[in-house]
């Protein structure tokens, strides 16, 4: 396999790989089959310093960047994209507090989130359409005690396991008459916040996805994240950088798995008295998988490096998200084809990879929305 990384990043990758080989790889198929989220592993990843990799050390993080976080998520997703999205979404709450929180909020929450003592979630999407971010029915009203929130969110990762939640909701209209969003931190144990319907997903099983409901949730004045009206900026920055680079990392991990499974199978499977790998058509499929994998990985680590040097990377990451999620579907489909009938047997992981690859497409924003972001950036 090829390399992008400096020595420290390579070291991180091998540390994570060793951990994943022990605590993720042997159980990934079972988590998928039982749709079980191994939430006890948050503490294990926290102890290894892998939660909040991009958070500075004073708040309990590792002081690294989006690149190191993508390396970690790629390694987890090589075996379990389901558990990877649970970790990734936890990090969205971390990123929102780290990038937009007050000093007091960072000190109060980040060490507990980075250690895995608390599990995080970010509730943005509503039944009225995740793509239509500005049109939220959730209300955040200012009152004497702080902020009162009512609403319902859908498709929320970690819905039933998160102790620490961030919500967005409408908090009035601006001078152009458009809805303004604000973001609130909902501290653990706040009355009125609950989890509703739990989804039964095609892929990314091993993560919990469901509704979150706020009924007269009263937050204090200090629970506002950023300024009033900053909710859309917070959501777009957090999902645009941390969400979509994470899902791209899953897709790269899936593609690496797809290449490795194709190589292994084609060398072991004997037909016409020789390994499948001797057939030119099979070699072409393996080459296409490797090219898609290399292209997606190069795009991903280029985009995360741009963010890590302090630049906005939303259009770049949207391009990677589009390319990598679509390429992961092509790649896993090719590996399944290459395996003949074995490709659809559940004893092999490639069918699960394809289901996970499909589920990555809407998560964090659809392919259509990614193209709109890329085109908007070029045309502006
Ligand atoms: C596994 C999973 C985990 C998720 N986790 C979270 C989470 O933790 N937190 C959270 O807040 N959300 C989460 N989501 C929600 C996710 O962000 C949304 O599903 C996504 O933004 C799309 O929204 P939607 O499903 O409502 O689709 P819609 O917005 O209803 O889109 C439907 C279709 O219309 C198209 N479309 C919409 N607008 C346009 C347009 N302007 N031009 C052209 N086409 C358009 C879309 O591309 C799509 O094809 C998760 C989703 C999944 C699948």
mmCIF file of C-alpha atoms in Angstrom, residues 196-356:
data_model
loop_
_atom_site.group_PDB
_atom_site.id
_atom_site.type_symbol
_atom_site.label_atom_id
_atom_site.label_comp_id
_atom_site.label_asym_id
_atom_site.label_seq_id
_atom_site.Cartn_x
_atom_site.Cartn_y
_atom_site.Cartn_z
ATOM 1 C CA UNK A 196 -37.635 8.121 20.285
ATOM 2 C CA UNK A 197 -37.864 5.705 17.378
ATOM 3 C CA UNK A 198 -34.732 3.654 16.694
ATOM 4 C CA UNK A 199 -33.998 2.989 13.015
ATOM 5 C CA UNK A 200 -33.226 -0.412 11.480
ATOM 6 C CA UNK A 201 -30.592 0.510 8.878
ATOM 7 C CA UNK A 202 -29.345 -1.221 5.748
ATOM 8 C CA UNK A 203 -25.741 -0.403 6.583
ATOM 9 C CA UNK A 204 -23.619 1.262 9.259
ATOM 10 C CA UNK A 205 -25.194 -1.162 11.685
ATOM 11 C CA UNK A 206 -23.333 -1.262 14.960
ATOM 12 C CA UNK A 207 -24.175 2.405 15.405
ATOM 13 C CA UNK A 208 -27.457 3.557 16.915
ATOM 14 C CA UNK A 209 -29.509 5.911 14.728
ATOM 15 C CA UNK A 210 -32.842 7.350 15.754
ATOM 16 C CA UNK A 211 -35.055 10.226 16.760
ATOM 17 C CA UNK A 212 -34.195 12.622 19.530
ATOM 18 C CA UNK A 213 -37.028 14.575 21.123
ATOM 19 C CA UNK A 214 -36.952 17.796 23.121
ATOM 20 C CA UNK A 215 -40.064 18.556 25.178
ATOM 21 C CA UNK A 216 -39.768 21.760 27.172
ATOM 22 C CA UNK A 217 -36.026 21.321 27.548
ATOM 23 C CA UNK A 218 -34.809 24.201 29.696
ATOM 24 C CA UNK A 219 -31.153 25.130 29.258
ATOM 25 C CA UNK A 220 -29.266 27.788 31.185
ATOM 26 C CA UNK A 221 -27.955 31.009 29.619
ATOM 27 C CA UNK A 222 -24.450 29.490 29.636
ATOM 28 C CA UNK A 223 -25.548 26.556 27.468
ATOM 29 C CA UNK A 224 -25.777 28.649 24.307
ATOM 30 C CA UNK A 225 -23.019 27.563 21.917
ATOM 31 C CA UNK A 226 -21.498 30.502 20.063
ATOM 32 C CA UNK A 227 -23.690 33.557 19.623
ATOM 33 C CA UNK A 228 -27.470 33.637 19.173
ATOM 34 C CA UNK A 229 -28.071 33.075 15.465
ATOM 35 C CA UNK A 230 -24.753 31.231 14.949
ATOM 36 C CA UNK A 231 -26.376 27.777 14.764
ATOM 37 C CA UNK A 232 -26.169 27.401 10.980
ATOM 38 C CA UNK A 233 -22.493 28.421 10.934
ATOM 39 C CA UNK A 234 -21.706 25.965 13.728
ATOM 40 C CA UNK A 235 -23.583 23.115 12.028
ATOM 41 C CA UNK A 236 -22.104 23.794 8.584
ATOM 42 C CA UNK A 237 -18.547 24.155 9.857
ATOM 43 C CA UNK A 238 -18.769 21.055 12.038
ATOM 44 C CA UNK A 239 -20.531 18.793 9.538
ATOM 45 C CA UNK A 240 -18.685 20.303 6.550
ATOM 46 C CA UNK A 241 -15.233 19.581 7.987
ATOM 47 C CA UNK A 242 -15.527 16.959 10.717
ATOM 48 C CA UNK A 243 -18.621 15.050 9.514
ATOM 49 C CA UNK A 244 -17.820 14.719 5.836
ATOM 50 C CA UNK A 245 -14.089 14.087 6.254
ATOM 51 C CA UNK A 246 -15.074 11.346 8.692
ATOM 52 C CA UNK A 247 -17.470 9.701 6.262
ATOM 53 C CA UNK A 248 -14.849 10.006 3.519
ATOM 54 C CA UNK A 249 -12.397 8.239 5.833
ATOM 55 C CA UNK A 250 -14.913 5.404 6.262
ATOM 56 C CA UNK A 251 -15.217 5.157 2.488
ATOM 57 C CA UNK A 252 -11.437 4.990 2.094
ATOM 58 C CA UNK A 253 -11.305 2.306 4.808
ATOM 59 C CA UNK A 254 -14.028 0.333 3.039
ATOM 60 C CA UNK A 255 -12.152 0.615 -0.277
ATOM 61 C CA UNK A 256 -8.948 -0.616 1.310
ATOM 62 C CA UNK A 257 -10.904 -3.565 2.656
ATOM 63 C CA UNK A 258 -12.454 -4.134 -0.742
ATOM 64 C CA UNK A 259 -9.027 -4.241 -2.451
ATOM 65 C CA UNK A 260 -7.595 -6.534 0.206
ATOM 66 C CA UNK A 261 -10.544 -8.930 0.005
ATOM 67 C CA UNK A 262 -10.363 -8.963 -3.819
ATOM 68 C CA UNK A 263 -6.627 -9.732 -3.804
ATOM 69 C CA UNK A 264 -6.946 -12.456 -1.173
ATOM 70 C CA UNK A 265 -9.916 -14.151 -2.806
ATOM 71 C CA UNK A 266 -8.529 -14.013 -6.341
ATOM 72 C CA UNK A 267 -5.256 -15.634 -5.249
ATOM 73 C CA UNK A 268 -6.963 -18.397 -3.279
ATOM 74 C CA UNK A 269 -9.810 -19.260 -5.645
ATOM 75 C CA UNK A 270 -8.798 -21.803 -8.258
ATOM 76 C CA UNK A 271 -10.808 -22.084 -11.485
ATOM 77 C CA UNK A 272 -9.686 -23.632 -14.799
ATOM 78 C CA UNK A 273 -6.935 -25.151 -12.637
ATOM 79 C CA UNK A 274 -5.328 -21.796 -11.806
ATOM 80 C CA UNK A 275 -5.892 -18.846 -9.461
ATOM 81 C CA UNK A 276 -8.629 -16.410 -10.460
ATOM 82 C CA UNK A 277 -5.982 -13.655 -10.267
ATOM 83 C CA UNK A 278 -4.448 -14.950 -13.512
ATOM 84 C CA UNK A 279 -7.478 -13.802 -15.531
ATOM 85 C CA UNK A 280 -7.006 -10.445 -17.254
ATOM 86 C CA UNK A 281 -10.607 -9.405 -16.555
ATOM 87 C CA UNK A 282 -10.139 -10.043 -12.828
ATOM 88 C CA UNK A 283 -6.866 -8.106 -12.837
ATOM 89 C CA UNK A 284 -8.653 -5.156 -14.463
ATOM 90 C CA UNK A 285 -11.258 -5.141 -11.689
ATOM 91 C CA UNK A 286 -8.572 -5.230 -9.010
ATOM 92 C CA UNK A 287 -6.724 -2.388 -10.767
ATOM 93 C CA UNK A 288 -9.890 -0.265 -10.879
ATOM 94 C CA UNK A 289 -10.448 -0.873 -7.158
ATOM 95 C CA UNK A 290 -6.873 0.111 -6.333
ATOM 96 C CA UNK A 291 -7.105 3.261 -8.495
ATOM 97 C CA UNK A 292 -10.370 4.343 -6.844
ATOM 98 C CA UNK A 293 -8.847 3.711 -3.414
ATOM 99 C CA UNK A 294 -5.671 5.677 -4.155
ATOM 100 C CA UNK A 295 -7.600 8.579 -5.678
ATOM 101 C CA UNK A 296 -10.012 8.814 -2.740
ATOM 102 C CA UNK A 297 -7.245 8.554 -0.147
ATOM 103 C CA UNK A 298 -5.158 11.207 -1.928
ATOM 104 C CA UNK A 299 -8.154 13.558 -2.093
ATOM 105 C CA UNK A 300 -9.023 12.941 1.555
ATOM 106 C CA UNK A 301 -5.585 13.504 3.041
ATOM 107 C CA UNK A 302 -4.993 16.507 0.800
ATOM 108 C CA UNK A 303 -8.241 18.086 2.040
ATOM 109 C CA UNK A 304 -7.559 17.343 5.723
ATOM 110 C CA UNK A 305 -4.047 18.817 5.346
ATOM 111 C CA UNK A 306 -5.620 22.007 3.963
ATOM 112 C CA UNK A 307 -7.893 22.251 7.021
ATOM 113 C CA UNK A 308 -4.976 21.464 9.360
ATOM 114 C CA UNK A 309 -2.971 24.378 7.996
ATOM 115 C CA UNK A 310 -5.819 26.689 8.981
ATOM 116 C CA UNK A 311 -7.849 27.075 5.801
ATOM 117 C CA UNK A 312 -11.536 26.510 5.108
ATOM 118 C CA UNK A 313 -11.796 23.139 3.383
ATOM 119 C CA UNK A 314 -15.565 22.711 2.994
ATOM 120 C CA UNK A 315 -15.659 22.559 -0.856
ATOM 121 C CA UNK A 316 -12.610 20.254 -0.969
ATOM 122 C CA UNK A 317 -14.118 17.939 1.612
ATOM 123 C CA UNK A 318 -17.477 17.991 -0.211
ATOM 124 C CA UNK A 319 -15.618 16.831 -3.352
ATOM 125 C CA UNK A 320 -13.919 14.032 -1.421
ATOM 126 C CA UNK A 321 -17.186 13.009 0.194
ATOM 127 C CA UNK A 322 -18.887 12.784 -3.183
ATOM 128 C CA UNK A 323 -16.035 10.909 -4.870
ATOM 129 C CA UNK A 324 -15.157 8.550 -2.016
ATOM 130 C CA UNK A 325 -18.700 7.507 -1.096
ATOM 131 C CA UNK A 326 -19.631 6.804 -4.723
ATOM 132 C CA UNK A 327 -16.292 5.068 -5.412
ATOM 133 C CA UNK A 328 -16.718 2.830 -2.366
ATOM 134 C CA UNK A 329 -19.987 1.548 -3.835
ATOM 135 C CA UNK A 330 -18.321 0.830 -7.191
ATOM 136 C CA UNK A 331 -15.387 -0.853 -5.512
ATOM 137 C CA UNK A 332 -17.343 -3.164 -3.217
ATOM 138 C CA UNK A 333 -19.708 -4.061 -6.042
ATOM 139 C CA UNK A 334 -16.709 -5.009 -8.223
ATOM 140 C CA UNK A 335 -15.238 -7.176 -5.471
ATOM 141 C CA UNK A 336 -18.577 -8.925 -5.056
ATOM 142 C CA UNK A 337 -18.744 -9.558 -8.821
ATOM 143 C CA UNK A 338 -15.184 -10.824 -8.860
ATOM 144 C CA UNK A 339 -16.056 -13.380 -6.187
ATOM 145 C CA UNK A 340 -18.910 -14.885 -8.195
ATOM 146 C CA UNK A 341 -21.483 -16.608 -5.951
ATOM 147 C CA UNK A 342 -19.231 -16.268 -2.903
ATOM 148 C CA UNK A 343 -19.627 -12.499 -3.164
ATOM 149 C CA UNK A 344 -23.191 -12.674 -1.874
ATOM 150 C CA UNK A 345 -22.428 -15.061 0.969
ATOM 151 C CA UNK A 346 -22.444 -13.407 4.363
ATOM 152 C CA UNK A 347 -19.414 -15.350 5.554
ATOM 153 C CA UNK A 348 -17.393 -12.797 3.562
ATOM 154 C CA UNK A 349 -17.374 -9.155 4.710
ATOM 155 C CA UNK A 350 -17.740 -7.581 1.266
ATOM 156 C CA UNK A 351 -21.559 -7.579 1.267
ATOM 157 C CA UNK A 352 -21.472 -5.688 4.559
ATOM 158 C CA UNK A 353 -18.939 -3.272 3.051
ATOM 159 C CA UNK A 354 -21.347 -2.568 0.176
ATOM 160 C CA UNK A 355 -24.253 -1.936 2.572
ATOM 161 C CA UNK A 356 -22.048 0.381 4.637
#
